[in-house]
GROMACS .gro file of C-alpha atoms in nm:
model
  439
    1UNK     CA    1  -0.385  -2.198   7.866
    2UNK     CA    2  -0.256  -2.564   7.975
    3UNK     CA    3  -0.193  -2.583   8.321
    4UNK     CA    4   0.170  -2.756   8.424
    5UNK     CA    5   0.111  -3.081   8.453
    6UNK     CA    6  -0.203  -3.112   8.251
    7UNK     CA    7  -0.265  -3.273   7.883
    8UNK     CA    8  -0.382  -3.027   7.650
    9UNK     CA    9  -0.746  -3.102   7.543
   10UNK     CA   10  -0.835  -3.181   7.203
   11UNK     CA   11  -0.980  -2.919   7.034
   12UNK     CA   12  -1.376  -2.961   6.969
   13UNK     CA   13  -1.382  -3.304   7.151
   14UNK     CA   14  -1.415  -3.427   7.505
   15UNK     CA   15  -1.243  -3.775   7.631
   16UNK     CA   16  -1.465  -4.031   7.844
   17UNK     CA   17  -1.145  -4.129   8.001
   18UNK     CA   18  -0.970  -3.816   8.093
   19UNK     CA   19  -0.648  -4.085   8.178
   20UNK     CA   20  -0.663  -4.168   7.834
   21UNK     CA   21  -0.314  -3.998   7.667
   22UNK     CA   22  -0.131  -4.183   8.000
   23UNK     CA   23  -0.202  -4.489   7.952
   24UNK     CA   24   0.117  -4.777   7.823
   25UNK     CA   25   0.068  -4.890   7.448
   26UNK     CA   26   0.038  -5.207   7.527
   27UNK     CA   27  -0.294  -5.128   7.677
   28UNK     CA   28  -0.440  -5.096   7.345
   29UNK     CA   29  -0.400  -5.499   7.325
   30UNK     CA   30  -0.643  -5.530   7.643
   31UNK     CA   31  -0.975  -5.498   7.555
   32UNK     CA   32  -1.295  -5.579   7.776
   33UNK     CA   33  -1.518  -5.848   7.673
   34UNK     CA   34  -1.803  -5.724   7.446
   35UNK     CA   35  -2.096  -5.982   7.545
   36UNK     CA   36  -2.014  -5.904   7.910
   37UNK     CA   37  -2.299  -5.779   7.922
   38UNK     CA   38  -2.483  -6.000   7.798
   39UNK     CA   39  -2.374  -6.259   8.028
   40UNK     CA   40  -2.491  -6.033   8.295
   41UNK     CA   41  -2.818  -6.130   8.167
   42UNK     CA   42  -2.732  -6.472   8.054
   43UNK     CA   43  -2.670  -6.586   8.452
   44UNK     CA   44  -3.078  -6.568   8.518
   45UNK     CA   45  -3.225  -6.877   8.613
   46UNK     CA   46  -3.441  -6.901   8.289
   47UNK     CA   47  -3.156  -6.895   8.081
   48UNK     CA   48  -2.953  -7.204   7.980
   49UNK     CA   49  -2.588  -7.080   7.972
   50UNK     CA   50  -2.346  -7.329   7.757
   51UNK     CA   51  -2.130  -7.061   7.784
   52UNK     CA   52  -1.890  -7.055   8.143
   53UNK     CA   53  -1.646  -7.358   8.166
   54UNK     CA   54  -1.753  -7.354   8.588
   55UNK     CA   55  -1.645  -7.664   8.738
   56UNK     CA   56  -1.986  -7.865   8.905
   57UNK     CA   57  -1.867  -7.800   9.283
   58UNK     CA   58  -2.193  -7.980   9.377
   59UNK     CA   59  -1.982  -8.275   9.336
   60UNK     CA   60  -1.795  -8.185   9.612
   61UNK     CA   61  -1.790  -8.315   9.994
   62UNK     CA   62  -1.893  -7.957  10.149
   63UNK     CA   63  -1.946  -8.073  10.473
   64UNK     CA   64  -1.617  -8.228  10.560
   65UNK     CA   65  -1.428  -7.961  10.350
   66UNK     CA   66  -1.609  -7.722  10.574
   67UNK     CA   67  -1.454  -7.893  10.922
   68UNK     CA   68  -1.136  -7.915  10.766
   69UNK     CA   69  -1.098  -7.558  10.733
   70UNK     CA   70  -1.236  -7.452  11.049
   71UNK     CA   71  -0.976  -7.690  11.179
   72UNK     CA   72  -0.683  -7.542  10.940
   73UNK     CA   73  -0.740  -7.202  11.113
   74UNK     CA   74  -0.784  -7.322  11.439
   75UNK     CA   75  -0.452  -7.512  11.407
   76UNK     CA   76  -0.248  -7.337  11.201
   77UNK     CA   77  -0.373  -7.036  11.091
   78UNK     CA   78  -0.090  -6.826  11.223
   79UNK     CA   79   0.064  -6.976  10.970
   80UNK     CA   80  -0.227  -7.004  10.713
   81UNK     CA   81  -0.289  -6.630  10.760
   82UNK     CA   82   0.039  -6.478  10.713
   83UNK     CA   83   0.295  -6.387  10.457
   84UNK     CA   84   0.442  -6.666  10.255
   85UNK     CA   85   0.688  -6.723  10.000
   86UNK     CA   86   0.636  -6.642   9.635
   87UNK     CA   87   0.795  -7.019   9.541
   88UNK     CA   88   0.483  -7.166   9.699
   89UNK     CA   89   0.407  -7.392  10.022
   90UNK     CA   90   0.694  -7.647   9.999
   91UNK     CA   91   0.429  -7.925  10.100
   92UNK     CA   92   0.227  -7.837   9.829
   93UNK     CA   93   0.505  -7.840   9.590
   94UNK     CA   94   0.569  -8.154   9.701
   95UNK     CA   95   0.210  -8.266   9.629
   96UNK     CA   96   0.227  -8.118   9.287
   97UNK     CA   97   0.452  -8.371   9.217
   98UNK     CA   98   0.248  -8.659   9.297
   99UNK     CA   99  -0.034  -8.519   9.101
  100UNK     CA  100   0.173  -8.458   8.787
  101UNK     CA  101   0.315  -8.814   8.831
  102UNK     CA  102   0.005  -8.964   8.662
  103UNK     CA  103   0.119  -8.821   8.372
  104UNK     CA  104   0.436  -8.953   8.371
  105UNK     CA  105   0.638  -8.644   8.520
  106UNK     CA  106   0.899  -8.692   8.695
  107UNK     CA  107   0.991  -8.321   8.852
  108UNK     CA  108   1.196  -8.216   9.185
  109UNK     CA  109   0.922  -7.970   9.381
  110UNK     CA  110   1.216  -7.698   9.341
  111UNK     CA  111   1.130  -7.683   9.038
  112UNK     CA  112   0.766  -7.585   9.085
  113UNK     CA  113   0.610  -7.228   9.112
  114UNK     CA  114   0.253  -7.195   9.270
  115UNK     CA  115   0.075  -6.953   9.121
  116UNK     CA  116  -0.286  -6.761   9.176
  117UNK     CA  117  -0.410  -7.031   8.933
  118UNK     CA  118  -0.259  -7.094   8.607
  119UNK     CA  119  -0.406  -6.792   8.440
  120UNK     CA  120  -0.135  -6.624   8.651
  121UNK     CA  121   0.138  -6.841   8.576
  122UNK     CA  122   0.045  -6.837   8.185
  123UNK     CA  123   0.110  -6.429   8.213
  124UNK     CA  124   0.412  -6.483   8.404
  125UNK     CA  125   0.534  -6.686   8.082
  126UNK     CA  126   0.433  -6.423   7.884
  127UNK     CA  127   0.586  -6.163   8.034
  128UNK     CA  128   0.941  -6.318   8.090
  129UNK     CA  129   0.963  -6.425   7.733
  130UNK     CA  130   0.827  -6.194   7.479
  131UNK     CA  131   0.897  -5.851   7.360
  132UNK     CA  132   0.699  -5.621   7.180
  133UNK     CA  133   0.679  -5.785   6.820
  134UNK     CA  134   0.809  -6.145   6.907
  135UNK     CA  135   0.572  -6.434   6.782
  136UNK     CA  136   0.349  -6.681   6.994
  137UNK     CA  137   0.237  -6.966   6.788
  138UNK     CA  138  -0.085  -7.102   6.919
  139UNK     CA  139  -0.363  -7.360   6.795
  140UNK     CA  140  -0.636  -7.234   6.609
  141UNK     CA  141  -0.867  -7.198   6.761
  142UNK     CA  142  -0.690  -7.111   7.125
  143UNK     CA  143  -0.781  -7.038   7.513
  144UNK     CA  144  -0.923  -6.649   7.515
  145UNK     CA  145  -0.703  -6.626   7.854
  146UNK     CA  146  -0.381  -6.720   7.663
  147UNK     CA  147  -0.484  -6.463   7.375
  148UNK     CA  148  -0.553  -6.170   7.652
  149UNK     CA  149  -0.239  -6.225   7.764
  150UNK     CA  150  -0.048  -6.258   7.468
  151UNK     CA  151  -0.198  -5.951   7.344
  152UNK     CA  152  -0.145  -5.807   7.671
  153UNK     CA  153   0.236  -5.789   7.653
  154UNK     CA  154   0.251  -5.693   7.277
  155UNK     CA  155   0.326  -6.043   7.095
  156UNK     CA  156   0.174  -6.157   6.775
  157UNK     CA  157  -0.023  -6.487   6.734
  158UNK     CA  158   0.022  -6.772   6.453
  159UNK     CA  159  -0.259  -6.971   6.457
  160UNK     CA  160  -0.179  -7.370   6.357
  161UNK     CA  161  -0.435  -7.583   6.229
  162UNK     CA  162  -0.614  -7.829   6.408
  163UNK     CA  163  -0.801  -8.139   6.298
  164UNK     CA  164  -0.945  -8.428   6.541
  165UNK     CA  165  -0.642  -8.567   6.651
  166UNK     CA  166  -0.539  -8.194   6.803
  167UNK     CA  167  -0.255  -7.985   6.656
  168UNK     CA  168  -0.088  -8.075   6.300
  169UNK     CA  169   0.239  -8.163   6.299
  170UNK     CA  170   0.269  -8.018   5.921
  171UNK     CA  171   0.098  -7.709   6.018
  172UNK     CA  172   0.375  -7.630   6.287
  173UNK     CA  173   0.616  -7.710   6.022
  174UNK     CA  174   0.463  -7.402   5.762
  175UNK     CA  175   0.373  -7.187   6.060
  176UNK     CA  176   0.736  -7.178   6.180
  177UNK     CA  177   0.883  -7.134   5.812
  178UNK     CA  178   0.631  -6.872   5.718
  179UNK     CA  179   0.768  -6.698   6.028
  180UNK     CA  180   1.118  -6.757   5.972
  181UNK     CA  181   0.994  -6.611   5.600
  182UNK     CA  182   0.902  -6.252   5.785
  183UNK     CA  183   1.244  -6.271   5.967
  184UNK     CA  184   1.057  -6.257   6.263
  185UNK     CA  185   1.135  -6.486   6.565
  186UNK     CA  186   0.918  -6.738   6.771
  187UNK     CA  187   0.961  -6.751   7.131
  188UNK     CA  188   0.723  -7.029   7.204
  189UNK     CA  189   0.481  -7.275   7.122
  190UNK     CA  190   0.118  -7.247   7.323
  191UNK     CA  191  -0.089  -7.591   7.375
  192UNK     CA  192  -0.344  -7.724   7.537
  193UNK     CA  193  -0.285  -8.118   7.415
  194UNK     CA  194  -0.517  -8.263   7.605
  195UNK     CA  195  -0.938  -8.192   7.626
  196UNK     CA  196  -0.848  -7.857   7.407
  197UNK     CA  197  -1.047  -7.582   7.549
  198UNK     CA  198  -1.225  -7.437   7.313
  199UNK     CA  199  -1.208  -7.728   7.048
  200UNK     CA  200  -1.244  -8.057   7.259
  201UNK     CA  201  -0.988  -8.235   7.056
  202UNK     CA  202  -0.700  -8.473   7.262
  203UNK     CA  203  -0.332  -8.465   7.066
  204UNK     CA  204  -0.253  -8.768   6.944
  205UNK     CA  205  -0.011  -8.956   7.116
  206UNK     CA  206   0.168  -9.084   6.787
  207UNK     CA  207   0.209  -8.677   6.695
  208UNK     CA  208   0.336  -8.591   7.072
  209UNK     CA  209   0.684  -8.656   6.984
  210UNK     CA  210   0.708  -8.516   6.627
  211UNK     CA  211   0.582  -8.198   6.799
  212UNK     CA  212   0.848  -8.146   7.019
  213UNK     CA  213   1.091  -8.262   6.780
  214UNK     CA  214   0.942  -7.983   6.555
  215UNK     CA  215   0.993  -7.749   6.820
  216UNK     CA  216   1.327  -7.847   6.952
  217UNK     CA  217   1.485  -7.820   6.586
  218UNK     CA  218   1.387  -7.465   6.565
  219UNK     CA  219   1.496  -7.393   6.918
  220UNK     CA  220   1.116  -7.304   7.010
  221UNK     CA  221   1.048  -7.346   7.391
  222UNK     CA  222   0.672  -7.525   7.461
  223UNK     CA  223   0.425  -7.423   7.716
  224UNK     CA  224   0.194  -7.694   7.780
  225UNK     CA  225  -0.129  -7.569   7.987
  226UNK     CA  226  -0.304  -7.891   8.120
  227UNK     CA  227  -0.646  -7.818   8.311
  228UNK     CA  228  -0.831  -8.095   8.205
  229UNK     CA  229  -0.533  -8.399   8.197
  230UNK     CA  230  -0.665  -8.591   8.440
  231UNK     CA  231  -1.056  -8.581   8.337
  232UNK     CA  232  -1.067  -8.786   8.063
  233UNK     CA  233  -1.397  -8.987   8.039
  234UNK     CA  234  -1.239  -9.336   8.022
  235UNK     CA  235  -1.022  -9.321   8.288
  236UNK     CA  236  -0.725  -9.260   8.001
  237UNK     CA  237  -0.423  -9.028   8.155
  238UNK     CA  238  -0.229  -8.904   7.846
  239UNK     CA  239   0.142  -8.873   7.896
  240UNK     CA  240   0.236  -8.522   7.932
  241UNK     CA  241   0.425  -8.362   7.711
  242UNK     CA  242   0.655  -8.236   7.950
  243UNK     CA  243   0.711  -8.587   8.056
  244UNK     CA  244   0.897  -8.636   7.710
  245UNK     CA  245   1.103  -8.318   7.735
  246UNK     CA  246   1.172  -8.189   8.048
  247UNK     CA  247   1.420  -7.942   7.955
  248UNK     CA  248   1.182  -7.791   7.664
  249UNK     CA  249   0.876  -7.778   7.838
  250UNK     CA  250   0.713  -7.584   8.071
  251UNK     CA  251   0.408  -7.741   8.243
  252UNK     CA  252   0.061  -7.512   8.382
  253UNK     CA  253  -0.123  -7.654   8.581
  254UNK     CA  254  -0.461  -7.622   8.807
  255UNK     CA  255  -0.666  -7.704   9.086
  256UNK     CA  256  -0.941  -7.525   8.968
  257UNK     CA  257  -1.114  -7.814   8.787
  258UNK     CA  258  -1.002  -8.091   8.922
  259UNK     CA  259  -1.111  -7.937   9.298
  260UNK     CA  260  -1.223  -7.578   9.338
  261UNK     CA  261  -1.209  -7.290   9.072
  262UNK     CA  262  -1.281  -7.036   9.397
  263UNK     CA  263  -0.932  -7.107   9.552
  264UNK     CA  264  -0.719  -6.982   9.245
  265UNK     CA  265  -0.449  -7.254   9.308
  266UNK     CA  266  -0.237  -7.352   9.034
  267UNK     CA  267   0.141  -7.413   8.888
  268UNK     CA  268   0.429  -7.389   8.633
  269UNK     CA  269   0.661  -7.649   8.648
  270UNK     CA  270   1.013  -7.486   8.474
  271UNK     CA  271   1.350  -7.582   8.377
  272UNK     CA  272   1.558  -7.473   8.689
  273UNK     CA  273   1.638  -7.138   8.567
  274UNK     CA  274   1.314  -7.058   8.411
  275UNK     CA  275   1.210  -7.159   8.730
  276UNK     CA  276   1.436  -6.838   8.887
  277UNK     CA  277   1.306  -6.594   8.674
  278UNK     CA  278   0.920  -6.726   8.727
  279UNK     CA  279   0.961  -6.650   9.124
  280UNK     CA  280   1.101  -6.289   9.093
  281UNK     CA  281   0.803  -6.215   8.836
  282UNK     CA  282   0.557  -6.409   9.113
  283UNK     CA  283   0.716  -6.157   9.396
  284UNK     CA  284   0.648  -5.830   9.174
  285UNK     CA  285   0.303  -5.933   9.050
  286UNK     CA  286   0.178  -6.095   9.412
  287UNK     CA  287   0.415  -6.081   9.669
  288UNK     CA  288   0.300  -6.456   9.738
  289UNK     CA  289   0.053  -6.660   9.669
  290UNK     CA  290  -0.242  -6.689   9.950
  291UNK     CA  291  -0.061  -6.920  10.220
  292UNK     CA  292  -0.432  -7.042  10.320
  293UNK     CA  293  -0.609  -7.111  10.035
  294UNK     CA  294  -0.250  -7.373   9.936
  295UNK     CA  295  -0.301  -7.503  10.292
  296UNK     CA  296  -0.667  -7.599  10.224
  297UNK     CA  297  -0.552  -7.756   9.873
  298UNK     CA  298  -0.265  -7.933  10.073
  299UNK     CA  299  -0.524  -8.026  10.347
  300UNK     CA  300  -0.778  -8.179  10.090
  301UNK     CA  301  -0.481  -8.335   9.890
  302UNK     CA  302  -0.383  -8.540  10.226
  303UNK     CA  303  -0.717  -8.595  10.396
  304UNK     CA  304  -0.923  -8.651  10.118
  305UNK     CA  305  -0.987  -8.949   9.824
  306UNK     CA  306  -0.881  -8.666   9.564
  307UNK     CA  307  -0.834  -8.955   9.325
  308UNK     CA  308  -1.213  -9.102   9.410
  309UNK     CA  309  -1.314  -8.723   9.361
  310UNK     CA  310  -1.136  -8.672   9.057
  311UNK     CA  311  -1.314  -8.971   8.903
  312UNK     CA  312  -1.663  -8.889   9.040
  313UNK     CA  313  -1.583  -8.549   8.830
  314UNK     CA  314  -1.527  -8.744   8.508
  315UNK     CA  315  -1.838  -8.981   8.600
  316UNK     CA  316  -2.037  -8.647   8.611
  317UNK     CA  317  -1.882  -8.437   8.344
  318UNK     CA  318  -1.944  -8.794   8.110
  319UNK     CA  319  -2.319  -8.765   8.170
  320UNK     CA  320  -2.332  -8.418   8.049
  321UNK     CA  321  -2.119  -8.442   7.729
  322UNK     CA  322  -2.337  -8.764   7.650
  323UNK     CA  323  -2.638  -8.520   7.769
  324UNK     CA  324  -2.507  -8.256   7.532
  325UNK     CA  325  -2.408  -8.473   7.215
  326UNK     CA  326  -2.734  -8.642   7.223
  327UNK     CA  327  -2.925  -8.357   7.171
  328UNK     CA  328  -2.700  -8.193   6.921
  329UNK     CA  329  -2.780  -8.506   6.705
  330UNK     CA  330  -3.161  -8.507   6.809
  331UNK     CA  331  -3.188  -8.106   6.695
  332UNK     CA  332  -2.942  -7.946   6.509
  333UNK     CA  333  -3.014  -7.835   6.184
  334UNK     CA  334  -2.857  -7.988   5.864
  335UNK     CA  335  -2.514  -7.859   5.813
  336UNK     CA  336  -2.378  -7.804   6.189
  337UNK     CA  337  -2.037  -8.025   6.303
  338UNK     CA  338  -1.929  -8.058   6.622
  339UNK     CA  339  -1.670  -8.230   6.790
  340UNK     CA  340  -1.649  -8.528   7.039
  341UNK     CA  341  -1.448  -8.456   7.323
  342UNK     CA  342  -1.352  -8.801   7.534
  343UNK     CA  343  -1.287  -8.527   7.836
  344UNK     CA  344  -1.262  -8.174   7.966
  345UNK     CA  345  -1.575  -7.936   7.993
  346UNK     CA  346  -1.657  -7.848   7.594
  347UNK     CA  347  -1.797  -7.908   7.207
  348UNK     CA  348  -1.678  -7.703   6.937
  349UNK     CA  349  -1.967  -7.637   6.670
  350UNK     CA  350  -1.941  -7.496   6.392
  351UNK     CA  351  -2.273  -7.360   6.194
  352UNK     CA  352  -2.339  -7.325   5.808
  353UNK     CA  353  -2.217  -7.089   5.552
  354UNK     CA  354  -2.333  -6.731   5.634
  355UNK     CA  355  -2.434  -6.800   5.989
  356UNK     CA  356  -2.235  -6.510   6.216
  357UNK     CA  357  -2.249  -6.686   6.562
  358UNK     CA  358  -2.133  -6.340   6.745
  359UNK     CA  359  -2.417  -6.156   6.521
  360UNK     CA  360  -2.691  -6.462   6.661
  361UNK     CA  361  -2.540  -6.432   7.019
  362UNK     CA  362  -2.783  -6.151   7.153
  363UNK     CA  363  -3.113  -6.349   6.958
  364UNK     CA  364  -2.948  -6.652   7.149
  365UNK     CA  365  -2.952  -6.470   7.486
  366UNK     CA  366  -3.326  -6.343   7.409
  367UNK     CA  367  -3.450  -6.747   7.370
  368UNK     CA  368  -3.281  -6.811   7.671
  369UNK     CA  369  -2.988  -6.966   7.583
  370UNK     CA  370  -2.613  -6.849   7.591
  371UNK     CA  371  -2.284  -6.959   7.452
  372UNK     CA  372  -1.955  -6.880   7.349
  373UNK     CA  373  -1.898  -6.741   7.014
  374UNK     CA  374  -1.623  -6.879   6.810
  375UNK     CA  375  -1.440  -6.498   6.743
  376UNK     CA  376  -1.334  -6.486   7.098
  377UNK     CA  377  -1.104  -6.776   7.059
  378UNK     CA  378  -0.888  -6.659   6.781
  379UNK     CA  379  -0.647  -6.369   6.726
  380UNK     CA  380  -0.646  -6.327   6.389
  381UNK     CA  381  -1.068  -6.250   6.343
  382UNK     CA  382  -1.178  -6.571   6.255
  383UNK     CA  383  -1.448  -6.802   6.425
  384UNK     CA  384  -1.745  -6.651   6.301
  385UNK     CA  385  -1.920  -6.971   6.224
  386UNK     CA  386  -1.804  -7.132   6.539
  387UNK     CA  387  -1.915  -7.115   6.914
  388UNK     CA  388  -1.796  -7.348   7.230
  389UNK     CA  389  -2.101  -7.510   7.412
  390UNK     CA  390  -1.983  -7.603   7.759
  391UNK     CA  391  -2.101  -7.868   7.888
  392UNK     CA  392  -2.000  -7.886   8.250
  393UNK     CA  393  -2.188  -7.700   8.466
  394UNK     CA  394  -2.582  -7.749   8.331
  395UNK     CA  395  -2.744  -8.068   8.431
  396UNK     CA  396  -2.805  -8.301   8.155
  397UNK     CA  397  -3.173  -8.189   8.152
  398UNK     CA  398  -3.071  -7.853   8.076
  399UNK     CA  399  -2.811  -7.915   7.833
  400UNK     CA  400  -3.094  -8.072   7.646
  401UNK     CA  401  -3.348  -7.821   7.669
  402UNK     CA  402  -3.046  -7.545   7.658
  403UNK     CA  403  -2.975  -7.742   7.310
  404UNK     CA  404  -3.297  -7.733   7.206
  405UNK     CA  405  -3.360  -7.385   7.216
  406UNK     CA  406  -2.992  -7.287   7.002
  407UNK     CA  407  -3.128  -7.527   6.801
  408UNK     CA  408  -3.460  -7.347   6.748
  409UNK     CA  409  -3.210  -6.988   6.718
  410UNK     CA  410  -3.034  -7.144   6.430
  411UNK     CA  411  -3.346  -7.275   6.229
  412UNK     CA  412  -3.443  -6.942   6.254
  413UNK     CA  413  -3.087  -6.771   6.111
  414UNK     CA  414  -3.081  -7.036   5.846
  415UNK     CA  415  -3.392  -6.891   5.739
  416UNK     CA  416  -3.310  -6.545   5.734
  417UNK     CA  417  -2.994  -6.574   5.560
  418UNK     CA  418  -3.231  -6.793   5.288
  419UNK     CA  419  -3.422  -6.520   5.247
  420UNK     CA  420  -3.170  -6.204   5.309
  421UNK     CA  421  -2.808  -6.346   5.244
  422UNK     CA  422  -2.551  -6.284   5.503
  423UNK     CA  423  -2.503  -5.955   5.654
  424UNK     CA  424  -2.242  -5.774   5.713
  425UNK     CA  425  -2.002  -5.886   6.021
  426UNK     CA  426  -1.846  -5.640   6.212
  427UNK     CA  427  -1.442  -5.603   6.287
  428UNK     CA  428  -1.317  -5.755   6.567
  429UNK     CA  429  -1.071  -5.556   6.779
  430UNK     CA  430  -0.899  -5.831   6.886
  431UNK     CA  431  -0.839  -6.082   7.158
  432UNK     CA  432  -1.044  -6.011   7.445
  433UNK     CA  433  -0.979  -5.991   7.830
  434UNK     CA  434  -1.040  -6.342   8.012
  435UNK     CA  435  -1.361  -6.344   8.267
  436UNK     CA  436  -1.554  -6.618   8.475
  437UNK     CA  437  -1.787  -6.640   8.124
  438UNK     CA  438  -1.539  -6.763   7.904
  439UNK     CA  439  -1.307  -6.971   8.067
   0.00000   0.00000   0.00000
């Protein structure tokens, strides 16, 4: 006999997760990342990891960030300590501004929403926008954050192709038609135009505007996430997208790669009452955003060469894609592609016919050398053949030997699949949860 309260067992079976019958459907859209573990062993010293997009902090001036905190609490940190509002340090806003200005925005810092980085503020989107059922379209491959997310709150993703210059214009036109074929309805468009994380492709400027046109004919709303804007390897600052269409576009952006991944600082920059709508979802998810870790980011913003900074990043982040191109032409088998990003943190690769790179992943791990495999980055089980190689935490000495050794992995699967044929790959559930290993 049941007790009140109490879901009936199943008969002849026994649940792991006795919570299991309670749980929303939409959980069935989250799921945990399955080389997790692996990673876990991938973060020993002997092991190369191309996997993580970390930011290289050693770049950083510790020892006056260090005194400027210190000072921060010791002058305002009953201020830095305390409640704030969920709209974000007005100073900070403010600062926002300036920052975005190099890529042509012009924005009112009303109009910006700090967020507990812009993984938070991507979510936020996500969950004012979409229903259950509504459509995401989003570039194929995408950011495994922006999939978990998507999936999270029950919307389906369109992938649209992607060449070098970044996001088809053509594509978007037969993704939205196919759509509008299903009678189903898109709520927005998902980009990452510039340094494409995974793909390292930059959208063209001459297809910026076509793109937007695109989307503004079919009354589609675009969500331009922009980590990487500002890292570009020559010095080149592409104009935003939202710079073009202010009313069609909202703008994420981050601190976390530009200055510290640690401090979870980032922002959406809305329409004004998108804006509205992003601060009550801010005050149910957080409350507010940490008052001191915007104060340091304010702090660093006014006492600090964050321009000088930004460009010792590039300078640094240059050496290792050089680093990490230069040995994918020294060792990779015939075959393998890659891409050439001219900024950001990664090189898309994609291996031979028959090569499964989430199959090779734990052989990988066992010669000491981790990456990310290509089926993380889509929702619709593709990727198999591809895998993002970050290139931006490694010094170039052990991108090169990190190289090397996949290098060494995929001689060896070439082989076997020469001798065997291809084995049989296994279903993907679908997109997985975001961590510190593949962001």
């Amino acid at each position: 006999m049941t007790a009140p309260g109490q879901q009936p067992a199943t008969q002849g079976a026994r649940s792991l997760d006795p919570h299991l019958r309670r749980y929303a459907a939409r959980t069935a859209g989250m799921t945990a990342s399955e080389i997790r573990a692996l990673f876990a062993v991938a973060s020993r010293p002997e092991v190369v990891s191309l996997a993580g997009g970390m930011p290289y902090l050693a770049a950083l001036p510790l020892d006056s960030l260090s005194a400027e905190i210190g000072n921060l609490i010791a002058t305002d940190g009953l201020v830095a300590l305390q409640y704030g509002s969920a709209h974000g340090v007005p100073e900070l806003r403010e600062q926002i501004c300036e920052v975005m200005a190099l890529e042509g925005i012009s924005a009112h810092p009303d109009d910006v929403v700090v967020t507990v980085g812009s993984q938070m503020a991507l979510d936020m989107v996500t969950r004012i926008f979409c229903d259950p059922g509504d459509v995401v379209l989003a570039e194929g491959p995408s950011y495994v954050g922006a999939l978990g997310s998507f999936a999270a709150y029950q919307a389906q993703v369109v992938h649209v192709a992607m060449d070098d210059d970044g996001l088809i214009p053509a594509a978007l036109r037969e993704a939205l038609a196919a759509v509008a074929a299903r009678g189903q309805r898109v709520k927005f468009l998902y980009t990452i135009p510039n340094f494409h994380n995974p793909a390292g492709v930059t959208l063209a400027v001459s297809r910026r505007a076509e793109v937007l046109e695109i989307c503004r004919q079919h009354g589609v709303l675009v969500v331009e996430d922009n980590p990487y804007g500002l890292l570009g390897f020559d010095g080149q600052t592409y104009p935003a997208l939202r710079s073009s269409d202010p009313d069609n576009v909202v703008y994420l952006g981050s601190f976390s790669k530009t200055f510290a991944a640690g401090l979870r600082v980032g922002w959406a920059l809305a329409p004004h009452a998108v804006r509205e709508k992003l601060v009550l979802a801010a005050e149910s998810a957080t409350l507010c955003p940490p008052t001191l870790n915007q104060l340091v980011v304010s702090r660093y913003l006014s006492t600090h060469d964050w321009k000088g900074q930004i460009k010792t990043y590039r300078e640094a982040y240059r050496e290792r894609r050089d680093a990490m191109l230069s040995a994918l032409e020294q060792h990779m088998p015939a075959g393998c592609t890659w891409t050439r990003p001219d900024g950001g943190f990664y090189v898309w690769l994609t291996v031979p016919e028959g090569i499964d790179t989430k199959a090779m992943l734990p052989r990988a791990v066992t010669q000491r050398v981790a990456y990310a495999s290509g089926t993380g980055f889509y929702a619709d089980r593709l990727g198999s053949r591809q895998m993002r190689l970050s290139f931006c935490y490694p010094t170039p000495e052990r991108i090169k030997e990190g190289v090397r050794r996949l290098a060494n992995v995929l001689e060896g699967e070439i082989q076997l699949h020469a001798t065997f044929g291809s084995t049989p790959r296994r279903e993907v559930s679908g997109p997985q949860a975001p961590s510190p290993d593949t962001a």
